[in-house]
Structures are given as C-alpha cells and as structure tokens.
PDB file of C-alpha atoms in Angstrom:
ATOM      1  CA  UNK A   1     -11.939 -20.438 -39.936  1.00 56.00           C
ATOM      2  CA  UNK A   2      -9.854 -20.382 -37.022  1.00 69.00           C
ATOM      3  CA  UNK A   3      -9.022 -17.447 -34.848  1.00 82.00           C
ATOM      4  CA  UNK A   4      -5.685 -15.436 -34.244  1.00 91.00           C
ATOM      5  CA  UNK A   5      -4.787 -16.787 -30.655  1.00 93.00           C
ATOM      6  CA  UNK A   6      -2.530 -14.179 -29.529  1.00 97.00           C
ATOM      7  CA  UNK A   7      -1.920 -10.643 -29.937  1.00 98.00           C
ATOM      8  CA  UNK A   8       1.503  -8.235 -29.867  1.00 98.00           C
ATOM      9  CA  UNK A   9       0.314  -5.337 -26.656  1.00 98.00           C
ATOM     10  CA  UNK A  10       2.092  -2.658 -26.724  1.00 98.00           C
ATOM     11  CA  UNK A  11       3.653  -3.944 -29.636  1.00 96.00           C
ATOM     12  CA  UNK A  12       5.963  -5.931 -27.407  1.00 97.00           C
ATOM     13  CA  UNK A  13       4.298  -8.173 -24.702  1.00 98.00           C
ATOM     14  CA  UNK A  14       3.114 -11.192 -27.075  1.00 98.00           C
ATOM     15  CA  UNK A  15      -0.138 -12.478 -25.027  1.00 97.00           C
ATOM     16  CA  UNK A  16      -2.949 -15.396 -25.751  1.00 98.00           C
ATOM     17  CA  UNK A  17      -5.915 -13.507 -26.144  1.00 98.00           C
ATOM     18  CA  UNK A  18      -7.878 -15.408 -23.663  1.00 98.00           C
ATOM     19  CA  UNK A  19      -6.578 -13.710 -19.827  1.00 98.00           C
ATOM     20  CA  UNK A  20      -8.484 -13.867 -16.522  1.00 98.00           C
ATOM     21  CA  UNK A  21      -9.987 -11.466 -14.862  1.00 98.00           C
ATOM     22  CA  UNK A  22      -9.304 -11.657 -11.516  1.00 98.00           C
ATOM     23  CA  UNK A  23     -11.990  -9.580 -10.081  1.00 98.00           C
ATOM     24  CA  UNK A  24     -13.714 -12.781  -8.224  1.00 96.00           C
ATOM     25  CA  UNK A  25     -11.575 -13.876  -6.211  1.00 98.00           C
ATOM     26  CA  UNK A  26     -12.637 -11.597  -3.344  1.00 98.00           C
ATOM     27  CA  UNK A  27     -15.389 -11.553  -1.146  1.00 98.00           C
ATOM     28  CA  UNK A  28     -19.030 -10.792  -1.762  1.00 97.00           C
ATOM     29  CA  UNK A  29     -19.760  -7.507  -3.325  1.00 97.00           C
ATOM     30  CA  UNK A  30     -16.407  -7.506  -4.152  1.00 98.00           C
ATOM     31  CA  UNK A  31     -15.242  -6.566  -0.582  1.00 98.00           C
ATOM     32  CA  UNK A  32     -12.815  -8.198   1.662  1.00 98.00           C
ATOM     33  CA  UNK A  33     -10.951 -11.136   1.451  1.00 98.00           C
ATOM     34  CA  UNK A  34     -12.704 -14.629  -0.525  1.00 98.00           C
ATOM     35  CA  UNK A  35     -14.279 -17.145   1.585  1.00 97.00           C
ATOM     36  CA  UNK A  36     -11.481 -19.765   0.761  1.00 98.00           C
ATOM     37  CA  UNK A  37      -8.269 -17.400   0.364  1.00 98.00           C
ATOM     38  CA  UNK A  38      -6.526 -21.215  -0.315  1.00 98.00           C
ATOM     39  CA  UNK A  39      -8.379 -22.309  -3.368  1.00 98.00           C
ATOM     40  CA  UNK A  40      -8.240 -18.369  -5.132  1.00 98.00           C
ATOM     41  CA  UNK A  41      -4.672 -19.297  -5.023  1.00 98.00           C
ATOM     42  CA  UNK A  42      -4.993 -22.411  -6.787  1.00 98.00           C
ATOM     43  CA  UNK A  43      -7.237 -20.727  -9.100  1.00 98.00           C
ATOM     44  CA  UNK A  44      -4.463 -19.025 -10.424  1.00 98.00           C
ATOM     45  CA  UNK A  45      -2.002 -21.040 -10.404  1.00 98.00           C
ATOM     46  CA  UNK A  46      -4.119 -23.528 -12.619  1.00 98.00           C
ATOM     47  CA  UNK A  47      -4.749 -20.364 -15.176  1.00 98.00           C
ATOM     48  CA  UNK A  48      -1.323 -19.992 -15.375  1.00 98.00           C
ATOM     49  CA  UNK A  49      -0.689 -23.957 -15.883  1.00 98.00           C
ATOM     50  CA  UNK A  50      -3.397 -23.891 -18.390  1.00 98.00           C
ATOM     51  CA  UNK A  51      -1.539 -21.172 -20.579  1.00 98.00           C
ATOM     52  CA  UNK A  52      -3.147 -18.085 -19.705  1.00 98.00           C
ATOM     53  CA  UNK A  53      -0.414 -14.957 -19.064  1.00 98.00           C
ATOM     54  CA  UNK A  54      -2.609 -11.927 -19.464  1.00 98.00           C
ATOM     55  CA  UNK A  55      -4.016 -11.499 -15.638  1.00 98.00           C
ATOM     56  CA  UNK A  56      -6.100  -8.628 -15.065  1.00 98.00           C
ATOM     57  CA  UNK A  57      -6.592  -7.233 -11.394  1.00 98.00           C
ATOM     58  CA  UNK A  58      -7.048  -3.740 -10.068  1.00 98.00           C
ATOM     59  CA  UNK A  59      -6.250  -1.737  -6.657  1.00 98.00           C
ATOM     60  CA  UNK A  60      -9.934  -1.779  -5.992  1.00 98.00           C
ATOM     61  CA  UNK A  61     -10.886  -5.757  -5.939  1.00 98.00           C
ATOM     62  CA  UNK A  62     -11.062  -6.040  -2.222  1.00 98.00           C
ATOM     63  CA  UNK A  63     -10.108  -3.363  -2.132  1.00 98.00           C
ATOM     64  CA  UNK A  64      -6.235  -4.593  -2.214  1.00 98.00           C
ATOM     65  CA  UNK A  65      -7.238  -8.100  -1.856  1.00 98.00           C
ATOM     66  CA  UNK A  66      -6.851  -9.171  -5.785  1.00 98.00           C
ATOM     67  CA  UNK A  67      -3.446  -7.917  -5.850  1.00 98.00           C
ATOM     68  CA  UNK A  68      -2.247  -9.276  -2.155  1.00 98.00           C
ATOM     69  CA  UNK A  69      -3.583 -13.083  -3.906  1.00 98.00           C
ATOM     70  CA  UNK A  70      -1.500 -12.579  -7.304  1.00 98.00           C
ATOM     71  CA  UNK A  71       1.559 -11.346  -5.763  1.00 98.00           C
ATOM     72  CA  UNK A  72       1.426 -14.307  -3.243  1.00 98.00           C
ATOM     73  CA  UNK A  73       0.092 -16.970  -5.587  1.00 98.00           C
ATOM     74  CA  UNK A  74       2.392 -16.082  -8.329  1.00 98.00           C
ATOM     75  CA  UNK A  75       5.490 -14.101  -7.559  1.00 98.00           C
ATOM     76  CA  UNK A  76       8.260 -14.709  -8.719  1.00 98.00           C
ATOM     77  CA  UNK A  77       6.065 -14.466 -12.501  1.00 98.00           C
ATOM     78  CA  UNK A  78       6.816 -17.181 -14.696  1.00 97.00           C
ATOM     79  CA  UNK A  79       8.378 -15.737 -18.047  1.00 97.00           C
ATOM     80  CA  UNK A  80       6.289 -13.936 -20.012  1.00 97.00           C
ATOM     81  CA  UNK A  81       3.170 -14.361 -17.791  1.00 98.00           C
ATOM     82  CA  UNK A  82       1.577 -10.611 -18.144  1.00 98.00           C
ATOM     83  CA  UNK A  83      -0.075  -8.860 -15.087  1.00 98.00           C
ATOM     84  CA  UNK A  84      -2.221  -5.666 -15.473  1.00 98.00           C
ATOM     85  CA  UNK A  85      -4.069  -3.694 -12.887  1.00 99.00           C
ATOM     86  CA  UNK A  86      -5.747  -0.423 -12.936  1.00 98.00           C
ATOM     87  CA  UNK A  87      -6.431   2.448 -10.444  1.00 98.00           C
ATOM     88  CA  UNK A  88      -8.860   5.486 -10.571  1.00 98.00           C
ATOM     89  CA  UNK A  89     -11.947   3.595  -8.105  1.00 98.00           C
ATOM     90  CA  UNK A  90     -11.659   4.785  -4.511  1.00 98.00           C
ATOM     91  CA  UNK A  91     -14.210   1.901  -2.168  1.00 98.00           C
ATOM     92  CA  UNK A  92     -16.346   2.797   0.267  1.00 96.00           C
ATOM     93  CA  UNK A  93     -17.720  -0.274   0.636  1.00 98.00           C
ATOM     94  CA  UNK A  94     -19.595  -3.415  -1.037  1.00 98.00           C
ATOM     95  CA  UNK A  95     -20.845  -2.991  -4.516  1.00 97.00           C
ATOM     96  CA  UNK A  96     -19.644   0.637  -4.026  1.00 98.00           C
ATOM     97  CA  UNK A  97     -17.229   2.767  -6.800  1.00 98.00           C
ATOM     98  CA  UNK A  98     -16.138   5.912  -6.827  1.00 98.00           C
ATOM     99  CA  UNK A  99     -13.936   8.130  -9.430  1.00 98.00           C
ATOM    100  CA  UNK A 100     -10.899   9.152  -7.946  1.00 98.00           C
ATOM    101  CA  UNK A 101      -8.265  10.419 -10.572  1.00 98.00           C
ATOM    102  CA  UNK A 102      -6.615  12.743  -8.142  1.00 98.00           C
ATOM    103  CA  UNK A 103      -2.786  12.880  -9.721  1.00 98.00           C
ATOM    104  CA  UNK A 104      -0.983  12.585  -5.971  1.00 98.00           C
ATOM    105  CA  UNK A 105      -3.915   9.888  -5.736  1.00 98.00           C
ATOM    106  CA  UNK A 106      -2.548   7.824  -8.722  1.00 98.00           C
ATOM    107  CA  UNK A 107       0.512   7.727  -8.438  1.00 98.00           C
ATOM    108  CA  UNK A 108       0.299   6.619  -4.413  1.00 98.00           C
ATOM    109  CA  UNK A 109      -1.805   3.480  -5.772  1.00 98.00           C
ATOM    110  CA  UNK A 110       0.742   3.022  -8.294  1.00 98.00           C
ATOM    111  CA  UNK A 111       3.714   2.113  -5.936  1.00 98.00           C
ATOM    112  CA  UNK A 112       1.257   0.112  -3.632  1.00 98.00           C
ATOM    113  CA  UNK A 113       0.194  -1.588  -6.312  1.00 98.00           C
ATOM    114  CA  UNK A 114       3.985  -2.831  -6.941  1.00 98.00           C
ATOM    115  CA  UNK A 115       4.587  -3.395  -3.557  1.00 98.00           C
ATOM    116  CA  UNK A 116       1.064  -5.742  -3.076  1.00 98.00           C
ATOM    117  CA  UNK A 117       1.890  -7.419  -6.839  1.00 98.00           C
ATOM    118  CA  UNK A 118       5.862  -8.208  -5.685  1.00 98.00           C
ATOM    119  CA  UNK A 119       7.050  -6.968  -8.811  1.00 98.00           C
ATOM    120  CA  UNK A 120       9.398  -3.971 -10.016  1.00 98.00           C
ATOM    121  CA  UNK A 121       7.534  -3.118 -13.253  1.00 98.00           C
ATOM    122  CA  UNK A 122       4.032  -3.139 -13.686  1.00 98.00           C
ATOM    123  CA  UNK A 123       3.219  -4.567 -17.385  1.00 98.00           C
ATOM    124  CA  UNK A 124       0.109  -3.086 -18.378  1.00 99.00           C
ATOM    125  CA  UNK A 125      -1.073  -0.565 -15.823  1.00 99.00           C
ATOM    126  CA  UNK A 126      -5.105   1.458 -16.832  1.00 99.00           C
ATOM    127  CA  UNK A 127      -7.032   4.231 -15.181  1.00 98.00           C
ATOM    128  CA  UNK A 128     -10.264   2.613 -14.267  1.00 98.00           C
ATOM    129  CA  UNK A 129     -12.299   5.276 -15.003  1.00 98.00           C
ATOM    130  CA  UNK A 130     -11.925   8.967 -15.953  1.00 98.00           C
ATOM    131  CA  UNK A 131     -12.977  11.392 -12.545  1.00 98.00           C
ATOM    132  CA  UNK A 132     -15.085  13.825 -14.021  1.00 98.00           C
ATOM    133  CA  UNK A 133     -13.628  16.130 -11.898  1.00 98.00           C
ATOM    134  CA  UNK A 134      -9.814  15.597 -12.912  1.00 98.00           C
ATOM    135  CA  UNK A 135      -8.945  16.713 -16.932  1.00 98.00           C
ATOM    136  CA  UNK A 136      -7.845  12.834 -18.104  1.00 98.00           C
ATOM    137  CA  UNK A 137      -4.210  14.713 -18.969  1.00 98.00           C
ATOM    138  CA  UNK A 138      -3.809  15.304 -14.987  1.00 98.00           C
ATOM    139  CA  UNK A 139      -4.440  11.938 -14.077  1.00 98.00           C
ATOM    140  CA  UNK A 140      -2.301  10.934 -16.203  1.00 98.00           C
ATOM    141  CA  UNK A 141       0.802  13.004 -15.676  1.00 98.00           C
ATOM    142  CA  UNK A 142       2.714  10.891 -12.863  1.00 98.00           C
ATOM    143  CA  UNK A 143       1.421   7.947 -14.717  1.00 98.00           C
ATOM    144  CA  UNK A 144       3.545   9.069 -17.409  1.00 98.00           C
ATOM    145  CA  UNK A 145       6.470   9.864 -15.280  1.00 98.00           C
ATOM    146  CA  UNK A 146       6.322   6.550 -13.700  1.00 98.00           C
ATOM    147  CA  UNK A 147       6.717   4.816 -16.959  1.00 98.00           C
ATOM    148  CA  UNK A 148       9.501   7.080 -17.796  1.00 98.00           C
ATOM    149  CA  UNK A 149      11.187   5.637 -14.476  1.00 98.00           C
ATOM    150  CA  UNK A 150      10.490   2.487 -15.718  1.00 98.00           C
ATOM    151  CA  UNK A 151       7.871   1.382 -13.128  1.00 98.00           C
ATOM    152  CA  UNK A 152       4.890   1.093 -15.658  1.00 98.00           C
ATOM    153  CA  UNK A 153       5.573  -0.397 -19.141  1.00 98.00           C
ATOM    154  CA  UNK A 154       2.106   0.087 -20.985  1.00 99.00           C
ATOM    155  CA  UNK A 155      -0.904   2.338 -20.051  1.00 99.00           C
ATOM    156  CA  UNK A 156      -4.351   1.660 -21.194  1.00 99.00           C
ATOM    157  CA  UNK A 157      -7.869   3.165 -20.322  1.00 98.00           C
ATOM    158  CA  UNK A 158     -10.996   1.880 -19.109  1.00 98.00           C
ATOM    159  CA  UNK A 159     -14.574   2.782 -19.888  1.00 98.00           C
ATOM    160  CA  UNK A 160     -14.258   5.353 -22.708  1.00 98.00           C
ATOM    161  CA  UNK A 161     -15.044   6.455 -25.826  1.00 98.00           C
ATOM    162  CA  UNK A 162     -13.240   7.325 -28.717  1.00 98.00           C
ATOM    163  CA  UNK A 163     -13.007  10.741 -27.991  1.00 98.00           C
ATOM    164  CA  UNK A 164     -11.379  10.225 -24.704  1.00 98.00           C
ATOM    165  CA  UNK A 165      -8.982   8.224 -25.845  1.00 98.00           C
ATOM    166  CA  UNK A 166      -7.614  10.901 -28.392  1.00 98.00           C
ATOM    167  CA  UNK A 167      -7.689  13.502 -25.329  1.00 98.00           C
ATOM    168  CA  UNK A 168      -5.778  10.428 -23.231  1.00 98.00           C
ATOM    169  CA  UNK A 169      -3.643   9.862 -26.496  1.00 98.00           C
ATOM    170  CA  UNK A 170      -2.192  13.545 -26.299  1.00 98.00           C
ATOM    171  CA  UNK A 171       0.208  13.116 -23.042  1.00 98.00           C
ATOM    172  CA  UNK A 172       0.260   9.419 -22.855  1.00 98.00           C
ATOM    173  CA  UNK A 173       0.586   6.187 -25.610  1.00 98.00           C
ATOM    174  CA  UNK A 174      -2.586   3.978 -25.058  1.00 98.00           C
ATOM    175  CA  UNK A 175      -2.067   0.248 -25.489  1.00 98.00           C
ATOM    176  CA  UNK A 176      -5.469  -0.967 -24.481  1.00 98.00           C
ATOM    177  CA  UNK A 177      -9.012   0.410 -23.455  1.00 98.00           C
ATOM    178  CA  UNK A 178     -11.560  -1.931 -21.359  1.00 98.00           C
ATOM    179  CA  UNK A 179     -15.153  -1.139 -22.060  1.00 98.00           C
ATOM    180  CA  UNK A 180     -18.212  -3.122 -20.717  1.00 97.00           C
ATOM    181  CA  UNK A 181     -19.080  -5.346 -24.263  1.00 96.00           C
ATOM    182  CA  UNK A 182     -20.340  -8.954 -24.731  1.00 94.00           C
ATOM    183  CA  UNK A 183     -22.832 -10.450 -27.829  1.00 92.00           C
ATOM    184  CA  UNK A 184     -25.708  -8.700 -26.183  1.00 88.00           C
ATOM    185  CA  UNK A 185     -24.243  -4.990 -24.568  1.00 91.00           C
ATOM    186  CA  UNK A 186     -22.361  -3.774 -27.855  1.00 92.00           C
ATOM    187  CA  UNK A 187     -22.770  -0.238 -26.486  1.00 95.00           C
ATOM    188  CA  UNK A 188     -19.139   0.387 -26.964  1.00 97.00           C
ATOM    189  CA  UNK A 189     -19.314  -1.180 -30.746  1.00 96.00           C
ATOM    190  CA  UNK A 190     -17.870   1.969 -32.159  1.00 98.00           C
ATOM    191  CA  UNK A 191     -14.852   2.170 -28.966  1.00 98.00           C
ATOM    192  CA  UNK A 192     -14.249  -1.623 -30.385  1.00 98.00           C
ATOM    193  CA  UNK A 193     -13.379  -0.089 -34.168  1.00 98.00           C
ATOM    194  CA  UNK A 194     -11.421   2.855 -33.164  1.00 98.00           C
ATOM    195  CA  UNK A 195      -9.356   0.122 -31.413  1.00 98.00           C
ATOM    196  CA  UNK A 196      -9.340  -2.260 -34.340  1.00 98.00           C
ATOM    197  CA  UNK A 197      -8.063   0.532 -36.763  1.00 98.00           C
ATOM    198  CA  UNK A 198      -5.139   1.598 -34.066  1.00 98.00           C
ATOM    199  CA  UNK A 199      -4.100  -1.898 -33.192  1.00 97.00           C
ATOM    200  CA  UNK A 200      -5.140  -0.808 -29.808  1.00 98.00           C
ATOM    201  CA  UNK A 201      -6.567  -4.009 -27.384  1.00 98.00           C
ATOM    202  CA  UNK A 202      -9.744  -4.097 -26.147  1.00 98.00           C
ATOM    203  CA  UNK A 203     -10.650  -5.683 -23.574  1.00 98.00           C
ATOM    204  CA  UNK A 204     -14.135  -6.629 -22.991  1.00 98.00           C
ATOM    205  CA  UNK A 205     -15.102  -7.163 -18.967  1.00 95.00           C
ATOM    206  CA  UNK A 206     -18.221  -8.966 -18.472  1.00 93.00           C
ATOM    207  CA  UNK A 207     -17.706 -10.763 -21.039  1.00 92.00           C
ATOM    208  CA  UNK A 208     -20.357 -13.333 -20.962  1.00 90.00           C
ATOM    209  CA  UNK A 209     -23.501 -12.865 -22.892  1.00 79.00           C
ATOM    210  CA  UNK A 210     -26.826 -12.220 -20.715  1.00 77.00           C
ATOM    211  CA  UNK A 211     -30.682 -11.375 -21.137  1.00 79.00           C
ATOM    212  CA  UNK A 212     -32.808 -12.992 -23.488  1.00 78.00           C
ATOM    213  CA  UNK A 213     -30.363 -13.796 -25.754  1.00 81.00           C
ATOM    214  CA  UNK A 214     -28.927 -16.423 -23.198  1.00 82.00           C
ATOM    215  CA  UNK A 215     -31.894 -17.640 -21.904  1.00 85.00           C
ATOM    216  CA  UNK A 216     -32.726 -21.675 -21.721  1.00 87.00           C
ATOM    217  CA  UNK A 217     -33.765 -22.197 -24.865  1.00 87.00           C
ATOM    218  CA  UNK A 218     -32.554 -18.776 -26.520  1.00 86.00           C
ATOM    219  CA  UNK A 219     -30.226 -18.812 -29.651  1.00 86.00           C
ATOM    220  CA  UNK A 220     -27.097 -18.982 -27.711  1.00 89.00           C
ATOM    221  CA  UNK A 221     -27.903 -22.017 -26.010  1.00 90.00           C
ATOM    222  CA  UNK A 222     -29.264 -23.633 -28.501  1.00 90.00           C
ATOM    223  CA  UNK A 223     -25.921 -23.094 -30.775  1.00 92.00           C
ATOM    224  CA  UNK A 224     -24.590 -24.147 -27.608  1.00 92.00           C
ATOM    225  CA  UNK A 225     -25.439 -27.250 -26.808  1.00 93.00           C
ATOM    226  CA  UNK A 226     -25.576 -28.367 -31.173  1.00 93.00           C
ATOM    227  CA  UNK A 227     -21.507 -27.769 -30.591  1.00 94.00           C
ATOM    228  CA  UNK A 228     -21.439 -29.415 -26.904  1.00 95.00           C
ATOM    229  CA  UNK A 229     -20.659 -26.340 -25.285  1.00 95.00           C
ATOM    230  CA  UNK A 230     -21.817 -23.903 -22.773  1.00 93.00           C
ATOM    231  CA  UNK A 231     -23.518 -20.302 -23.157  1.00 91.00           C
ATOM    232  CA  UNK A 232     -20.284 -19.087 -21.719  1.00 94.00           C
ATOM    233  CA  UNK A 233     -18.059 -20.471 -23.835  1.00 95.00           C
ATOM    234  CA  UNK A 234     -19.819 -19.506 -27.022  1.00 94.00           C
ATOM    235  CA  UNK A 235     -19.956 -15.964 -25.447  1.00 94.00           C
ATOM    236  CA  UNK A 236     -16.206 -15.537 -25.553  1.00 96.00           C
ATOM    237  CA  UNK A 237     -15.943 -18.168 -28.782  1.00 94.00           C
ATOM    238  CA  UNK A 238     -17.752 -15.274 -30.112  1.00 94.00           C
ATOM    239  CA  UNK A 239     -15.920 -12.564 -28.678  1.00 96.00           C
ATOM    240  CA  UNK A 240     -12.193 -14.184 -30.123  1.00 96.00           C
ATOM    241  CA  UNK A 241     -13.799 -14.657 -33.474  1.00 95.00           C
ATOM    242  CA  UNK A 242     -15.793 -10.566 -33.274  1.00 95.00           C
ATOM    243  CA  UNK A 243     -12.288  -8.726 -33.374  1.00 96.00           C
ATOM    244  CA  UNK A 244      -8.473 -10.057 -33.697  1.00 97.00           C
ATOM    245  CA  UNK A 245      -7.555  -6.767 -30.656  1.00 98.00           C
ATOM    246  CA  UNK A 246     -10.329  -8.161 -28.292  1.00 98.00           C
ATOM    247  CA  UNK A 247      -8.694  -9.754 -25.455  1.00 98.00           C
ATOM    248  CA  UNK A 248     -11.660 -11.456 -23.165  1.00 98.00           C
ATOM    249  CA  UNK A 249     -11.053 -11.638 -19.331  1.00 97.00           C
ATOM    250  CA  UNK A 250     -13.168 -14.389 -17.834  1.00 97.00           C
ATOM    251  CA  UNK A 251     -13.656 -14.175 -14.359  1.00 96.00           C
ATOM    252  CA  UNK A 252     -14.160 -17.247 -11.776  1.00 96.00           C
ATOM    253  CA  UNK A 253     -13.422 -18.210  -8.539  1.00 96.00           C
ATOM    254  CA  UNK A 254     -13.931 -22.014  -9.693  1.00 97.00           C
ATOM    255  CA  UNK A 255     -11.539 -24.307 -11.087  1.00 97.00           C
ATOM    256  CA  UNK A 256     -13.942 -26.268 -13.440  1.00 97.00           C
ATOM    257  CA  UNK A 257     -14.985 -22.786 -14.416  1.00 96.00           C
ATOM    258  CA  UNK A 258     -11.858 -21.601 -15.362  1.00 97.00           C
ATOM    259  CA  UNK A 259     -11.161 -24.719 -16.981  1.00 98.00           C
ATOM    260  CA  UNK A 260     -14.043 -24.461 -19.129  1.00 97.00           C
ATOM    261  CA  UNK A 261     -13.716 -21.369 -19.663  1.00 96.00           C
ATOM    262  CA  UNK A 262      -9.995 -21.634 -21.175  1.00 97.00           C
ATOM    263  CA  UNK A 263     -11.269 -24.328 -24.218  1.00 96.00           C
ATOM    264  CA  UNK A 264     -13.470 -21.765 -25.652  1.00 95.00           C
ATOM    265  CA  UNK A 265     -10.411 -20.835 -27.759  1.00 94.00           C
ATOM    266  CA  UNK A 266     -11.258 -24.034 -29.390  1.00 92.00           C
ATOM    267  CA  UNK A 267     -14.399 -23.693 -30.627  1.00 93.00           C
ATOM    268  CA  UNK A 268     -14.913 -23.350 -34.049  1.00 90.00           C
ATOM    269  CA  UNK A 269     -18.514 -22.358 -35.551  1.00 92.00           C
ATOM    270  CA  UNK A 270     -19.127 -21.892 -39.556  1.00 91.00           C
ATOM    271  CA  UNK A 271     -19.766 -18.595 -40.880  1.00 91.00           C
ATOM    272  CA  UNK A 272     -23.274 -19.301 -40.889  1.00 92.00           C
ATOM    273  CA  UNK A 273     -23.523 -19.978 -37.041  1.00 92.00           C
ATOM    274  CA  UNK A 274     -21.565 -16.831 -36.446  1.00 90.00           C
ATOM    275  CA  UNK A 275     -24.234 -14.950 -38.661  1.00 90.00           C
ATOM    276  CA  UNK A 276     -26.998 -16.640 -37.044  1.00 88.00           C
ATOM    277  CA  UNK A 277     -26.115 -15.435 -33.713  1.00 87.00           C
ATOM    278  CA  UNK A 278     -24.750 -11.994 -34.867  1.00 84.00           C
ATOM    279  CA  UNK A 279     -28.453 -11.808 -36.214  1.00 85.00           C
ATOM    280  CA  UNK A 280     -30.241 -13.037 -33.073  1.00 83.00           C
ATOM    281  CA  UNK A 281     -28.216 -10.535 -30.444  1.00 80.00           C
ATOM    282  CA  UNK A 282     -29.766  -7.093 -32.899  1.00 76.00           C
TER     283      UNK A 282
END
C-alpha cells in the first residue's frame, strides 16, 4: 500500500509530508554559527531541489543562526516552498533551553524572526514550549494579533498534550503540534490521535528510531537491509505509513544524508513487515 505524500496544513498550504528540520545546521550544541556556513547553504538549497517545501527552523537554533542561513540561502522562496519556525526557548548557552512565553517576549521574536527569514508572512509560526509560568492564552495573545495583521498565517504548538491543546484551541486555531515521537519514544501516542481525529499535523522531531530497537542486528536493521535501506530511512518509512497528519522533519547537515533521507518516501514494506516492526518497538 502506498502512502498519502502530502497533506492540506491549515487547510490551505498543500505540503509533501517529508520537510527538514533545520535544527543542524548550527554549531555544536546547537550554538553559534556551523563549521562550514557554505555547505549549510547548499544543504538547503538541495532540499529544496529535491522537492521538499515544509522547512522547519526556530529563533533558538543558534540562537538566530538557523533563520539568518534560510533567509540567505533561500529568499526570495520559491512558490509554495513552506517555512515554519517557532519561539518560546530563551538560550543561555550550548545544549541549554529555557521557557520563555513572556507575551512582549513573543511577539519581539516574532518580527525578528521575519526580519532574519526575509519574508513578510511567516507560514506556519509554533510556541516551542508552554512557560509554566505564562497561562498558554497569554502567550498567545499577540500571536493572535499578529496573524490578524497578517504577519503569521498558521499557529501550531510544540510539546503538548491533548489537554493543552484544547486550552491553546480556546484563543487561537491550531494547525499543527510537534511532540518528541519516533518507532521507539511513542510517549505522545495519544497527542498523535487527538491530531489524527482533528486533521491537525503532527510533527514528529527526532524522528529517527534509537535504543535497542535500532541496534546492529536489531529488527529495524534487519528489515533494513532485506529492503536495501538504512535504519533511518525505515524510521521515517515508518513514520509516513503510522499516520496520514504526521509530517517527519529529518535533520542533517550532510548532503548524502539529506539525500537519503528524502527516498524514504519510497519505501514500501507489506503489511506484515509493518506488523513485524510495530510488534518489535512494544
């Protein structure tokens, strides 16, 4: 059976369900600029050549950096190429996050985030996380008056449950929701089904299956290699075939990566293999 290849967000943006995540294409720790600021460049520019328009960044991937490389690698956007970024992280430094869902806060990062992207709208923008200390509905206020200006189309969510995203759903329309979820973490299974029965995208970061399910000589690779594929790419294979709303993000700072990464929309297992592995990641 093959799988639906692209899906309607927002009801209007029409999107292949494979994106990039462009979260690697800074430096180490996810701090400062990438050792070869050229070749992140060409990194996107061959995921765009290769058919991918869903692009997901966020003020925080440097921090700044992410957005600085789209904006300069791909501005003016090709038609119909789709660019989302989130806010709601403040950095202090490598490996280092911190909720921030101050309203003044949000909507600062929201017009910096258009300047650093080169665009006028933003297509898809999310709150990265929900501050504990910040009722979702604040945060969300000059979000919502920014997209009544016209300078956000969509608004999604990031690392939430359903709950949240009915208290989010009260002041603002949620198009998407980006939870942590791969064939081994399926913390966020029931997140996944609230977002399946409101036509809602999900989008799954880390994306790639890990643990002892991927191990040499685990299930995954063994399915793997009897197709002529990679862990990874059965990992997302998996992920396209799981849910018709689940839009995976791959990440990579390598070409060949990428590349490989982008025919895992081909790969077609039987219902049995899909069993067989659904079975070996419980």
């Amino acid at each position: 059976m093959s799988i639906q290849k692209t899906f309607l967000l927002g009801g209007d943006l029409e999107i292949n369900r494979l994106g990039y995540g462009a979260m690697r294409i800074t430096g180490d720790g996810i701090w400062g600029p990438p050792k070869d600021t050229e070749n992140a460049k060409k990194v996107l520019k061959r995921a765009v050549e290769l058919g991918v328009n869903f692009i997901d960044t966020a003020d925080s991937y440097g921090p700044y950096v992410s957005e600085d490389l789209i904006g300069e690698a791909l501005s003016p956007y090709k038609k119909g190429l789709v660019i989302a970024t989130k806010a709601g992280l403040a950095r202090t430094g490598p490996n280092k996050w911190l909720p921030l869902g101050r309203p003044e806060y949000l909507e600062q990062e929201v017009l910096m985030s258009l300047r650093r992207l080169k665009t006028d709208v933003i297509d898809l923008w999310q709150l990265h996380r929900i501050d504990p200390k910040v009722p979702v509905e604040e945060s969300l206020a000059p979000i919502v008056e920014l997209q009544k200006k016209g300078k956000i189309k969509h608004i999604g969510l990031s690392e939430v449950n359903p709950k949240e995203i009915d208290q989010a759903r009260k002041v603002a329309t949620i198009v998407s929701v980006q939870n942590e979820y791969n064939l081994s973490q399926r913390k966020s299974e029931e997140t996944l089904n609230y977002c399946e029965k409101n036509n809602i995208a999900f989008i799954p970061w880390f994306p790639v299956a890990s643990g002892k399910l991927a191990k040499e000589g685990g299930p995954l690779e063994t399915l793997a290699k009897k197709h002529d594929a990679t862990v990874s790419q059965l990992s997302l294979a998996w992920l396209l075939h799981r849910s018709p709303v689940i839009l995976p993000i791959p990440g990579t700072s390598s070409i060949e990566h990428l590349e490989e990464n982008v025919k895992a929309q081909d790969l077609e297992l039987s219902d049995a293999e899909w069993k067989e592995l659904e079975t070996a990641a419980k």
